[in-house]
Amino acid sequence: MDPRGEVTTLLAAWGKGDPKALNDLIPLVYAELHRIARRVWSQHQRDNTLQPTELINEAYLKLAQAENTSFQDRCHFFAVASTAMRQILVNHAKGRLSAKRGGGRADLPLDDVERSVDQEAKEIVSLHEALQTLQAVDPRKSKVVEMRYFGGLSIEETAEALGVSIGTVNRDWHLARSWLIREMKRESI
């Protein structure tokens, strides 16, 4: 059986409550999940306390614990995995910032590396907040950013997952990035 078809079959079985299907699925999608996690991690490597393998493990746990999981196909699964990775990164960044605001530690002078890590965490949280605003204005553009930026999906994979044309994804991607940059600059003022 074609691996793509096998993934879709296993996703359907998992959605119907077959716990064995998830165990059979993971080896088939692990390499792709790792590629996505490496890409996400490389974009945020200054805050390297969360390694790609840890990101995959956290996403796996989040997906495994989800109830009523139903995926249309492998692209839909990777889109949902991208969302899970985004949530994990945002929670991780918020935790770092929370700890900086007195999470039980004594105040210590910050060096350049620490400032860089804090800035990265602030940028992730700022992007998350801007994406939430974009979600309210244009849900599809928000999904395109989530799948491309956090999920590492290609233009073609994103188009397939959303059921739209490649041209539509290209336009949404460019417009959404411009909108987010403008929104994040406005928030930082």
N, CA and C atoms as an extended XYZ file, in Angstrom:
567
Properties=species:S:1:pos:R:3:atomname:S:1:resname:S:1:resid:I:1 pbc="F F F"
N         0.851       -1.188        0.000 N   MET     1
C         0.000        0.000        0.000 CA  MET     1
C         0.889        1.240        0.000 C   MET     1
N         0.465        2.266       -0.736 N   ASP     2
C         1.150        3.549       -0.765 CA  ASP     2
C         1.175        4.123        0.649 C   ASP     2
N         2.356        4.613        1.115 N   PRO     3
C         2.432        5.154        2.479 CA  PRO     3
C         1.419        6.257        2.746 C   PRO     3
N         1.133        7.099        1.724 N   ARG     4
C         0.146        8.169        1.923 CA  ARG     4
C        -1.234        7.569        2.178 C   ARG     4
N        -1.590        6.546        1.423 N   GLY     5
C        -2.874        5.876        1.610 CA  GLY     5
C        -2.939        5.154        2.938 C   GLY     5
N        -1.821        4.543        3.323 N   GLU     6
C        -1.767        3.847        4.610 CA  GLU     6
C        -1.949        4.834        5.763 C   GLU     6
N        -1.333        6.017        5.637 N   VAL     7
C        -1.492        7.051        6.672 CA  VAL     7
C        -2.961        7.439        6.786 C   VAL     7
N        -3.601        7.675        5.663 N   THR     8
C        -5.016        8.057        5.666 CA  THR     8
C        -5.879        6.953        6.282 C   THR     8
N        -5.588        5.694        5.937 N   THR     9
C        -6.327        4.563        6.496 CA  THR     9
C        -6.153        4.488        8.012 C   THR     9
N        -4.915        4.649        8.477 N   LEU    10
C        -4.649        4.599        9.916 CA  LEU    10
C        -5.286        5.781       10.648 C   LEU    10
N        -5.282        6.945       10.022 N   LEU    11
C        -5.933        8.106       10.632 CA  LEU    11
C        -7.428        7.859       10.794 C   LEU    11
N        -8.039        7.246        9.794 N   ALA    12
C        -9.473        6.930        9.875 CA  ALA    12
C        -9.736        5.921       10.995 C   ALA    12
N        -8.878        4.903       11.091 N   ALA    13
C        -9.040        3.887       12.151 CA  ALA    13
C        -8.856        4.510       13.526 C   ALA    13
N        -7.866        5.385       13.654 N   TRP    14
C        -7.626        6.066       14.932 CA  TRP    14
C        -8.834        6.925       15.286 C   TRP    14
N        -9.377        7.624       14.292 N   GLY    15
C       -10.557        8.458       14.516 CA  GLY    15
C       -11.766        7.652       14.975 C   GLY    15
N       -11.792        6.378       14.594 N   LYS    16
C       -12.904        5.510       15.003 CA  LYS    16
C       -12.633        4.825       16.335 C   LYS    16
N       -11.505        5.183       16.971 N   GLY    17
C       -11.235        4.672       18.304 CA  GLY    17
C       -10.258        3.524       18.395 C   GLY    17
N        -9.582        3.179       17.329 N   ASP    18
C        -8.611        2.085       17.354 CA  ASP    18
C        -7.277        2.599       17.893 C   ASP    18
N        -6.939        2.289       19.161 N   PRO    19
C        -5.693        2.800       19.740 CA  PRO    19
C        -4.446        2.224       19.072 C   PRO    19
N        -4.536        1.029       18.521 N   LYS    20
C        -3.401        0.416       17.829 CA  LYS    20
C        -3.033        1.215       16.580 C   LYS    20
N        -4.032        1.838       15.962 N   ALA    21
C        -3.793        2.607       14.737 CA  ALA    21
C        -2.812        3.750       14.987 C   ALA    21
N        -2.917        4.399       16.143 N   LEU    22
C        -1.999        5.487       16.465 CA  LEU    22
C        -0.573        4.963       16.573 C   LEU    22
N        -0.410        3.808       17.214 N   ASN    23
C         0.929        3.217       17.342 CA  ASN    23
C         1.508        2.824       15.985 C   ASN    23
N         0.654        2.377       15.070 N   ASP    24
C         1.108        2.031       13.724 CA  ASP    24
C         1.371        3.285       12.880 C   ASP    24
N         0.658        4.351       13.192 N   LEU    25
C         0.763        5.593       12.431 CA  LEU    25
C         2.073        6.334       12.693 C   LEU    25
N         2.470        6.408       13.940 N   ILE    26
C         3.616        7.233       14.326 CA  ILE    26
C         4.879        6.904       13.532 C   ILE    26
N         5.271        5.637       13.358 N   PRO    27
C         6.483        5.396       12.559 CA  PRO    27
C         6.373        5.909       11.119 C   PRO    27
N         5.165        5.935       10.586 N   LEU    28
C         4.969        6.397        9.206 CA  LEU    28
C         5.058        7.920        9.078 C   LEU    28
N         4.694        8.641       10.124 N   VAL    29
C         4.672       10.109       10.051 CA  VAL    29
C         5.810       10.758       10.835 C   VAL    29
N         6.583        9.953       11.552 N   TYR    30
C         7.610       10.516       12.435 CA  TYR    30
C         8.631       11.366       11.677 C   TYR    30
N         9.116       10.874       10.548 N   ALA    31
C        10.134       11.618        9.797 CA  ALA    31
C         9.596       12.980        9.363 C   ALA    31
N         8.350       13.008        8.909 N   GLU    32
C         7.750       14.277        8.494 CA  GLU    32
C         7.524       15.198        9.688 C   GLU    32
N         7.061       14.640       10.803 N   LEU    33
C         6.898       15.446       12.018 CA  LEU    33
C         8.242       16.005       12.478 C   LEU    33
N         9.281       15.200       12.369 N   HIS    34
C        10.611       15.656       12.776 CA  HIS    34
C        11.102       16.769       11.851 C   HIS    34
N        10.822       16.664       10.559 N   ARG    35
C        11.195       17.715        9.623 CA  ARG    35
C        10.485       19.018        9.985 C   ARG    35
N         9.206       18.925       10.290 N   ILE    36
C         8.434       20.105       10.688 CA  ILE    36
C         9.008       20.692       11.979 C   ILE    36
N         9.267       19.839       12.958 N   ALA    37
C         9.786       20.309       14.245 CA  ALA    37
C        11.174       20.941       14.093 C   ALA    37
N        12.027       20.343       13.256 N   ARG    38
C        13.361       20.926       13.015 CA  ARG    38
C        13.244       22.305       12.383 C   ARG    38
N        12.313       22.428       11.451 N   ARG    39
C        12.119       23.726       10.792 CA  ARG    39
C        11.631       24.760       11.800 C   ARG    39
N        10.655       24.398       12.595 N   VAL    40
C        10.145       25.314       13.620 CA  VAL    40
C        11.257       25.664       14.598 C   VAL    40
N        12.007       24.652       15.029 N   TRP    41
C        13.076       24.872       15.992 CA  TRP    41
C        14.153       25.788       15.415 C   TRP    41
N        14.499       25.589       14.136 N   SER    42
C        15.547       26.416       13.535 CA  SER    42
C        15.130       27.875       13.458 C   SER    42
N        13.840       28.130       13.326 N   GLN    43
C        13.349       29.509       13.319 CA  GLN    43
C        13.430       30.137       14.706 C   GLN    43
N        13.467       29.291       15.735 N   HIS    44
C        13.450       29.779       17.119 CA  HIS    44
C        14.619       29.199       17.904 C   HIS    44
N        15.758       28.999       17.254 N   GLN    45
C        16.850       28.282       17.906 CA  GLN    45
C        17.532       29.069       19.012 C   GLN    45
N        17.311       30.389       19.085 N   ARG    46
C        17.921       31.133       20.192 CA  ARG    46
C        17.378       30.625       21.520 C   ARG    46
N        16.130       30.185       21.496 N   ASP    47
C        15.507       29.623       22.698 CA  ASP    47
C        15.545       28.107       22.552 C   ASP    47
N        16.763       27.542       22.632 N   ASN    48
C        16.940       26.133       22.304 CA  ASN    48
C        16.687       25.189       23.473 C   ASN    48
N        15.908       25.620       24.447 N   THR    49
C        15.605       24.727       25.563 CA  THR    49
C        14.566       23.677       25.188 C   THR    49
N        13.876       23.864       24.080 N   LEU    50
C        12.898       22.896       23.605 CA  LEU    50
C        13.397       22.350       22.269 C   LEU    50
N        13.975       21.171       22.298 N   GLN    51
C        14.579       20.553       21.120 CA  GLN    51
C        13.493       19.961       20.207 C   GLN    51
N        13.812       19.733       18.914 N   PRO    52
C        12.814       19.188       17.987 CA  PRO    52
C        12.169       17.893       18.467 C   PRO    52
N        12.966       16.987       19.013 N   THR    53
C        12.398       15.718       19.486 CA  THR    53
C        11.415       15.955       20.625 C   THR    53
N        11.731       16.893       21.509 N   GLU    54
C        10.810       17.223       22.597 CA  GLU    54
C         9.519       17.824       22.046 C   GLU    54
N         9.653       18.662       21.025 N   LEU    55
C         8.483       19.272       20.404 CA  LEU    55
C         7.582       18.193       19.792 C   LEU    55
N         8.190       17.214       19.125 N   ILE    56
C         7.419       16.101       18.555 CA  ILE    56
C         6.732       15.314       19.662 C   ILE    56
N         7.474       14.996       20.706 N   ASN    57
C         6.898       14.224       21.811 CA  ASN    57
C         5.722       14.946       22.449 C   ASN    57
N         5.881       16.259       22.659 N   GLU    58
C         4.785       17.043       23.246 CA  GLU    58
C         3.580       17.057       22.305 C   GLU    58
N         3.845       17.240       21.005 N   ALA    59
C         2.750       17.247       20.029 CA  ALA    59
C         2.066       15.878       19.992 C   ALA    59
N         2.854       14.811       20.032 N   TYR    60
C         2.299       13.452       20.037 CA  TYR    60
C         1.372       13.269       21.241 C   TYR    60
N         1.839       13.686       22.422 N   LEU    61
C         1.010       13.550       23.619 CA  LEU    61
C        -0.280       14.351       23.489 C   LEU    61
N        -0.159       15.555       22.961 N   LYS    62
C        -1.332       16.402       22.783 CA  LYS    62
C        -2.330       15.747       21.817 C   LYS    62
N        -1.818       15.202       20.719 N   LEU    63
C        -2.693       14.550       19.739 CA  LEU    63
C        -3.271       13.248       20.294 C   LEU    63
N        -2.457       12.472       21.006 N   ALA    64
C        -2.907       11.188       21.542 CA  ALA    64
C        -3.992       11.364       22.606 C   ALA    64
N        -3.943       12.483       23.330 N   GLN    65
C        -4.911       12.719       24.390 CA  GLN    65
C        -6.187       13.384       23.888 C   GLN    65
N        -6.158       13.838       22.633 N   ALA    66
C        -7.336       14.511       22.077 CA  ALA    66
C        -8.465       13.509       21.902 C   ALA    66
N        -9.661       13.955       22.222 N   GLU    67
C       -10.833       13.104       22.046 CA  GLU    67
C       -11.509       13.465       20.729 C   GLU    67
N       -12.225       12.514       20.179 N   ASN    68
C       -12.953       12.713       18.928 CA  ASN    68
C       -12.045       13.202       17.802 C   ASN    68
N       -10.902       12.544       17.657 N   THR    69
C        -9.989       12.917       16.585 CA  THR    69
C       -10.513       12.380       15.264 C   THR    69
N       -10.581       13.249       14.300 N   SER    70
C       -11.047       12.857       12.977 CA  SER    70
C       -10.259       13.669       11.956 C   SER    70
N        -9.542       12.970       11.090 N   PHE    71
C        -8.719       13.628       10.087 CA  PHE    71
C        -9.190       13.211        8.705 C   PHE    71
N        -9.232       14.182        7.790 N   GLN    72
C        -9.655       13.901        6.422 CA  GLN    72
C        -8.586       13.100        5.679 C   GLN    72
N        -7.324       13.479        5.888 N   ASP    73
C        -6.208       12.832        5.203 CA  ASP    73
C        -4.906       13.228        5.889 C   ASP    73
N        -3.766       12.823        5.304 N   ARG    74
C        -2.476       13.089        5.932 CA  ARG    74
C        -2.176       14.586        6.010 C   ARG    74
N        -2.562       15.368        4.995 N   CYS    75
C        -2.324       16.817        5.030 CA  CYS    75
C        -3.095       17.458        6.185 C   CYS    75
N        -4.324       17.001        6.385 N   HIS    76
C        -5.113       17.517        7.501 CA  HIS    76
C        -4.443       17.163        8.826 C   HIS    76
N        -3.923       15.942        8.924 N   PHE    77
C        -3.214       15.524       10.137 CA  PHE    77
C        -2.014       16.435       10.396 C   PHE    77
N        -1.206       16.704        9.359 N   PHE    78
C        -0.033       17.560        9.548 CA  PHE    78
C        -0.432       18.997        9.866 C   PHE    78
N        -1.562       19.440        9.352 N   ALA    79
C        -2.057       20.770        9.699 CA  ALA    79
C        -2.426       20.824       11.188 C   ALA    79
N        -3.079       19.781       11.674 N   VAL    80
C        -3.437       19.728       13.098 CA  VAL    80
C        -2.169       19.608       13.954 C   VAL    80
N        -1.207       18.815       13.500 N   ALA    81
C         0.073       18.695       14.219 CA  ALA    81
C         0.778       20.043       14.265 C   ALA    81
N         0.688       20.820       13.182 N   SER    82
C         1.286       22.164       13.145 CA  SER    82
C         0.644       23.059       14.192 C   SER    82
N        -0.666       22.971       14.302 N   THR    83
C        -1.379       23.755       15.315 CA  THR    83
C        -0.929       23.352       16.711 C   THR    83
N        -0.783       22.061       16.932 N   ALA    84
C        -0.329       21.577       18.247 CA  ALA    84
C         1.073       22.107       18.550 C   ALA    84
N         1.971       22.077       17.559 N   MET    85
C         3.334       22.583       17.775 CA  MET    85
C         3.317       24.078       18.061 C   MET    85
N         2.448       24.802       17.373 N   ARG    86
C         2.331       26.244       17.636 CA  ARG    86
C         1.906       26.472       19.082 C   ARG    86
N         0.893       25.748       19.527 N   GLN    87
C         0.409       25.917       20.893 CA  GLN    87
C         1.491       25.582       21.911 C   GLN    87
N         2.266       24.553       21.625 N   ILE    88
C         3.356       24.155       22.526 CA  ILE    88
C         4.406       25.252       22.597 C   ILE    88
N         4.803       25.799       21.437 N   LEU    89
C         5.796       26.874       21.418 CA  LEU    89
C         5.289       28.115       22.142 C   LEU    89
N         4.033       28.464       21.926 N   VAL    90
C         3.466       29.631       22.587 CA  VAL    90
C         3.420       29.414       24.100 C   VAL    90
N         2.972       28.250       24.529 N   ASN    91
C         2.937       27.961       25.969 CA  ASN    91
C         4.330       27.979       26.569 C   ASN    91
N         5.297       27.450       25.830 N   HIS    92
C         6.684       27.446       26.297 CA  HIS    92
C         7.200       28.883       26.433 C   HIS    92
N         6.905       29.721       25.429 N   ALA    93
C         7.343       31.117       25.458 CA  ALA    93
C         6.668       31.872       26.592 C   ALA    93
N         5.374       31.641       26.768 N   LYS    94
C         4.658       32.311       27.867 CA  LYS    94
C         5.222       31.881       29.221 C   LYS    94
N         5.578       30.599       29.334 N   GLY    95
C         6.182       30.113       30.577 CA  GLY    95
C         7.501       30.794       30.867 C   GLY    95
N         8.322       30.982       29.836 N   ARG    96
C         9.606       31.681       29.999 CA  ARG    96
C         9.372       33.107       30.468 C   ARG    96
N         8.415       33.789       29.822 N   LEU    97
C         8.142       35.175       30.184 CA  LEU    97
C         7.554       35.269       31.587 C   LEU    97
N         6.710       34.310       31.943 N   SER    98
C         6.132       34.286       33.273 CA  SER    98
C         7.219       34.101       34.325 C   SER    98
N         8.150       33.215       34.049 N   ALA    99
C         9.259       32.987       34.974 CA  ALA    99
C        10.103       34.247       35.127 C   ALA    99
N        10.234       34.997       34.052 N   LYS   100
C        11.013       36.238       34.097 CA  LYS   100
C        10.328       37.295       34.937 C   LYS   100
N         9.015       37.212       35.040 N   ARG   101
C         8.278       38.205       35.822 CA  ARG   101
C         8.141       37.788       37.278 C   ARG   101
N         9.027       36.937       37.718 N   GLY   102
C         9.016       36.588       39.130 CA  GLY   102
C         8.489       35.211       39.406 C   GLY   102
N         8.742       34.268       38.566 N   GLY   103
C         8.271       32.910       38.743 CA  GLY   103
C         8.993       32.189       39.862 C   GLY   103
N         9.268       32.869       40.957 N   GLY   104
C         9.886       32.225       42.104 CA  GLY   104
C        11.399       32.302       42.123 C   GLY   104
N        11.988       32.934       41.118 N   ARG   105
C        13.442       33.029       41.091 CA  ARG   105
C        13.882       34.416       41.514 C   ARG   105
N        15.086       34.483       42.020 N   ALA   106
C        15.657       35.771       42.397 CA  ALA   106
C        16.037       36.528       41.123 C   ALA   106
N        15.953       37.863       41.181 N   ASP   107
C        16.358       38.670       40.037 CA  ASP   107
C        17.849       38.541       39.813 C   ASP   107
N        18.205       38.274       38.578 N   LEU   108
C        19.607       38.174       38.187 CA  LEU   108
C        19.837       39.115       37.020 C   LEU   108
N        21.035       39.699       36.950 N   PRO   109
C        21.298       40.541       35.790 CA  PRO   109
C        21.265       39.698       34.513 C   PRO   109
N        20.734       40.269       33.452 N   LEU   110
C        20.616       39.548       32.190 CA  LEU   110
C        21.813       39.854       31.298 C   LEU   110
N        22.335       38.834       30.644 N   ASP   111
C        23.384       39.070       29.656 CA  ASP   111
C        22.753       39.080       28.263 C   ASP   111
N        23.541       39.274       27.242 N   ASP   112
C        23.017       39.383       25.874 CA  ASP   112
C        22.255       38.146       25.441 C   ASP   112
N        22.740       36.965       25.802 N   VAL   113
C        22.066       35.728       25.401 CA  VAL   113
C        20.693       35.657       26.037 C   VAL   113
N        20.603       35.975       27.296 N   GLU   114
C        19.334       35.925       28.010 CA  GLU   114
C        18.342       36.926       27.410 C   GLU   114
N        18.823       38.107       27.066 N   ARG   115
C        17.951       39.107       26.434 CA  ARG   115
C        17.443       38.593       25.088 C   ARG   115
N        18.316       37.946       24.351 N   SER   116
C        17.943       37.407       23.043 CA  SER   116
C        16.847       36.344       23.186 C   SER   116
N        17.000       35.468       24.159 N   VAL   117
C        16.008       34.419       24.401 CA  VAL   117
C        14.681       35.046       24.817 C   VAL   117
N        14.730       36.045       25.685 N   ASP   118
C        13.510       36.724       26.116 CA  ASP   118
C        12.829       37.419       24.944 C   ASP   118
N        13.625       38.037       24.072 N   GLN   119
C        13.064       38.699       22.900 CA  GLN   119
C        12.368       37.687       21.996 C   GLN   119
N        13.001       36.524       21.819 N   GLU   120
C        12.404       35.462       21.003 CA  GLU   120
C        11.057       35.037       21.591 C   GLU   120
N        10.996       34.859       22.906 N   ALA   121
C         9.744       34.467       23.555 CA  ALA   121
C         8.684       35.546       23.365 C   ALA   121
N         9.067       36.807       23.484 N   LYS   122
C         8.116       37.903       23.281 CA  LYS   122
C         7.604       37.915       21.849 C   LYS   122
N         8.490       37.646       20.885 N   GLU   123
C         8.087       37.625       19.483 CA  GLU   123
C         7.093       36.496       19.208 C   GLU   123
N         7.319       35.334       19.810 N   ILE   124
C         6.398       34.212       19.614 CA  ILE   124
C         5.026       34.555       20.181 C   ILE   124
N         5.000       35.129       21.382 N   VAL   125
C         3.725       35.501       21.999 CA  VAL   125
C         3.055       36.609       21.186 C   VAL   125
N         3.842       37.584       20.716 N   SER   126
C         3.294       38.666       19.897 CA  SER   126
C         2.714       38.120       18.596 C   SER   126
N         3.428       37.199       17.956 N   LEU   127
C         2.929       36.573       16.731 CA  LEU   127
C         1.637       35.807       17.015 C   LEU   127
N         1.613       35.086       18.114 N   HIS   128
C         0.412       34.331       18.489 CA  HIS   128
C        -0.781       35.282       18.658 C   HIS   128
N        -0.573       36.393       19.343 N   GLU   129
C        -1.660       37.350       19.559 CA  GLU   129
C        -2.112       37.972       18.237 C   GLU   129
N        -1.148       38.304       17.362 N   ALA   130
C        -1.500       38.858       16.054 CA  ALA   130
C        -2.263       37.819       15.220 C   ALA   130
N        -1.854       36.545       15.316 N   LEU   131
C        -2.558       35.483       14.589 CA  LEU   131
C        -3.989       35.322       15.095 C   LEU   131
N        -4.176       35.490       16.403 N   GLN   132
C        -5.535       35.412       16.945 CA  GLN   132
C        -6.402       36.530       16.373 C   GLN   132
N        -5.820       37.730       16.248 N   THR   133
C        -6.547       38.850       15.654 CA  THR   133
C        -6.851       38.559       14.187 C   THR   133
N        -5.842       38.047       13.453 N   LEU   134
C        -6.046       37.695       12.048 CA  LEU   134
C        -7.114       36.610       11.917 C   LEU   134
N        -7.138       35.659       12.839 N   GLN   135
C        -8.145       34.588       12.833 CA  GLN   135
C        -9.551       35.178       12.851 C   GLN   135
N        -9.739       36.229       13.641 N   ALA   136
C       -11.051       36.866       13.720 CA  ALA   136
C       -11.395       37.612       12.430 C   ALA   136
N       -10.381       38.160       11.770 N   VAL   137
C       -10.594       38.938       10.550 CA  VAL   137
C       -10.677       38.043        9.314 C   VAL   137
N        -9.746       37.075        9.223 N   ASP   138
C        -9.668       36.217        8.034 CA  ASP   138
C        -9.121       34.849        8.447 C   ASP   138
N        -9.999       33.930        8.822 N   PRO   139
C        -9.561       32.627        9.333 CA  PRO   139
C        -8.663       31.849        8.366 C   PRO   139
N        -8.945       31.927        7.066 N   ARG   140
C        -8.128       31.164        6.117 CA  ARG   140
C        -6.693       31.667        6.068 C   ARG   140
N        -6.503       32.964        6.059 N   LYS   141
C        -5.145       33.515        6.042 CA  LYS   141
C        -4.398       33.106        7.319 C   LYS   141
N        -5.096       33.090        8.431 N   SER   142
C        -4.487       32.665        9.690 CA  SER   142
C        -4.038       31.204        9.611 C   SER   142
N        -4.871       30.355        9.026 N   LYS   143
C        -4.521       28.936        8.871 CA  LYS   143
C        -3.321       28.769        7.940 C   LYS   143
N        -3.273       29.569        6.881 N   VAL   144
C        -2.145       29.499        5.954 CA  VAL   144
C        -0.847       29.808        6.691 C   VAL   144
N        -0.843       30.855        7.502 N   VAL   145
C         0.362       31.213        8.254 CA  VAL   145
C         0.722       30.099        9.227 C   VAL   145
N        -0.265       29.591        9.926 N   GLU   146
C        -0.024       28.533       10.896 CA  GLU   146
C         0.604       27.299       10.234 C   GLU   146
N         0.040       26.899        9.110 N   MET   147
C         0.537       25.706        8.423 CA  MET   147
C         1.919       25.933        7.820 C   MET   147
N         2.134       27.116        7.239 N   ARG   148
C         3.414       27.391        6.582 CA  ARG   148
C         4.509       27.693        7.618 C   ARG   148
N         4.228       28.574        8.560 N   TYR   149
C         5.253       29.039        9.491 CA  TYR   149
C         5.511       28.036       10.612 C   TYR   149
N         4.465       27.618       11.277 N   PHE   150
C         4.642       26.707       12.402 CA  PHE   150
C         4.718       25.252       11.962 C   PHE   150
N         4.026       24.917       10.888 N   GLY   151
C         3.983       23.529       10.457 CA  GLY   151
C         4.979       23.159        9.391 C   GLY   151
N         5.548       24.152        8.737 N   GLY   152
C         6.529       23.862        7.707 CA  GLY   152
C         5.940       23.226        6.462 C   GLY   152
N         4.627       23.327        6.284 N   LEU   153
C         4.012       22.762        5.096 CA  LEU   153
C         4.363       23.611        3.885 C   LEU   153
N         4.506       22.968        2.759 N   SER   154
C         4.780       23.682        1.513 CA  SER   154
C         3.509       24.394        1.060 C   SER   154
N         3.660       25.255        0.053 N   ILE   155
C         2.495       25.931       -0.533 CA  ILE   155
C         1.497       24.884       -1.036 C   ILE   155
N         2.023       23.852       -1.711 N   GLU   156
C         1.166       22.812       -2.275 CA  GLU   156
C         0.442       22.027       -1.186 C   GLU   156
N         1.165       21.646       -0.130 N   GLU   157
C         0.548       20.900        0.975 CA  GLU   157
C        -0.509       21.735        1.680 C   GLU   157
N        -0.225       23.022        1.846 N   THR   158
C        -1.192       23.922        2.485 CA  THR   158
C        -2.446       24.039        1.629 C   THR   158
N        -2.260       24.188        0.317 N   ALA   159
C        -3.408       24.279       -0.592 CA  ALA   159
C        -4.254       23.011       -0.513 C   ALA   159
N        -3.585       21.864       -0.499 N   GLU   160
C        -4.301       20.589       -0.417 CA  GLU   160
C        -5.067       20.473        0.899 C   GLU   160
N        -4.424       20.838        1.999 N   ALA   161
C        -5.066       20.725        3.316 CA  ALA   161
C        -6.274       21.650        3.436 C   ALA   161
N        -6.189       22.829        2.822 N   LEU   162
C        -7.282       23.795        2.927 CA  LEU   162
C        -8.318       23.653        1.803 C   LEU   162
N        -7.978       22.854        0.800 N   GLY   163
C        -8.901       22.676       -0.313 CA  GLY   163
C        -9.036       23.915       -1.187 C   GLY   163
N        -7.925       24.658       -1.344 N   VAL   164
C        -7.919       25.854       -2.188 CA  VAL   164
C        -6.785       25.735       -3.197 C   VAL   164
N        -6.710       26.673       -4.113 N   SER   165
C        -5.671       26.630       -5.143 CA  SER   165
C        -4.320       27.092       -4.595 C   SER   165
N        -3.281       26.716       -5.295 N   ILE   166
C        -1.917       27.145       -4.936 CA  ILE   166
C        -1.813       28.668       -5.021 C   ILE   166
N        -2.437       29.256       -6.033 N   GLY   167
C        -2.432       30.715       -6.182 CA  GLY   167
C        -3.080       31.409       -4.990 C   GLY   167
N        -4.176       30.829       -4.502 N   THR   168
C        -4.858       31.398       -3.332 CA  THR   168
C        -3.947       31.347       -2.112 C   THR   168
N        -3.259       30.229       -1.912 N   VAL   169
C        -2.338       30.123       -0.775 CA  VAL   169
C        -1.204       31.131       -0.916 C   VAL   169
N        -0.655       31.275       -2.119 N   ASN   170
C         0.416       32.260       -2.329 CA  ASN   170
C        -0.054       33.665       -1.976 C   ASN   170
N        -1.228       34.046       -2.460 N   ARG   171
C        -1.764       35.388       -2.150 CA  ARG   171
C        -2.009       35.539       -0.656 C   ARG   171
N        -2.666       34.534       -0.056 N   ASP   172
C        -2.943       34.597        1.382 CA  ASP   172
C        -1.655       34.700        2.191 C   ASP   172
N        -0.649       33.930        1.805 N   TRP   173
C         0.632       33.897        2.510 CA  TRP   173
C         1.277       35.275        2.486 C   TRP   173
N         1.339       35.898        1.318 N   HIS   174
C         1.975       37.213        1.194 CA  HIS   174
C         1.173       38.297        1.914 C   HIS   174
N        -0.123       38.300        1.745 N   LEU   175
C        -0.958       39.295        2.419 CA  LEU   175
C        -0.924       39.122        3.935 C   LEU   175
N        -1.007       37.887        4.384 N   ALA   176
C        -1.012       37.628        5.833 CA  ALA   176
C         0.312       38.034        6.472 C   ALA   176
N         1.426       37.725        5.809 N   ARG   177
C         2.729       38.121        6.372 CA  ARG   177
C         2.822       39.637        6.496 C   ARG   177
N         2.402       40.365        5.468 N   SER   178
C         2.428       41.839        5.530 CA  SER   178
C         1.529       42.343        6.654 C   SER   178
N         0.343       41.766        6.742 N   TRP   179
C        -0.601       42.176        7.777 CA  TRP   179
C        -0.035       41.917        9.174 C   TRP   179
N         0.567       40.737        9.360 N   LEU   180
C         1.115       40.379       10.673 CA  LEU   180
C         2.275       41.285       11.058 C   LEU   180
N         3.142       41.590       10.125 N   ILE   181
C         4.270       42.491       10.410 CA  ILE   181
C         3.739       43.850       10.861 C   ILE   181
N         2.764       44.365       10.123 N   ARG   182
C         2.172       45.655       10.479 CA  ARG   182
C         1.508       45.585       11.860 C   ARG   182
N         0.772       44.512       12.113 N   GLU   183
C         0.076       44.346       13.395 CA  GLU   183
C         1.057       44.226       14.558 C   GLU   183
N         2.131       43.468       14.362 N   MET   184
C         3.118       43.281       15.441 CA  MET   184
C         3.862       44.585       15.718 C   MET   184
N         4.147       45.386       14.681 N   LYS   185
C         4.781       46.696       14.890 CA  LYS   185
C         3.849       47.614       15.649 C   LYS   185
N         2.563       47.573       15.297 N   ARG   186
C         1.573       48.415       15.969 CA  ARG   186
C         1.466       48.039       17.447 C   ARG   186
N         1.504       46.730       17.740 N   GLU   187
C         1.414       46.258       19.126 CA  GLU   187
C         2.624       46.656       19.950 C   GLU   187
N         3.785       46.757       19.310 N   SER   188
C         5.000       47.041       20.067 CA  SER   188
C         5.160       48.525       20.379 C   SER   188
N         4.320       49.374       19.787 N   ILE   189
C         4.415       50.824       20.033 CA  ILE   189
C         3.755       51.171       21.329 C   ILE   189
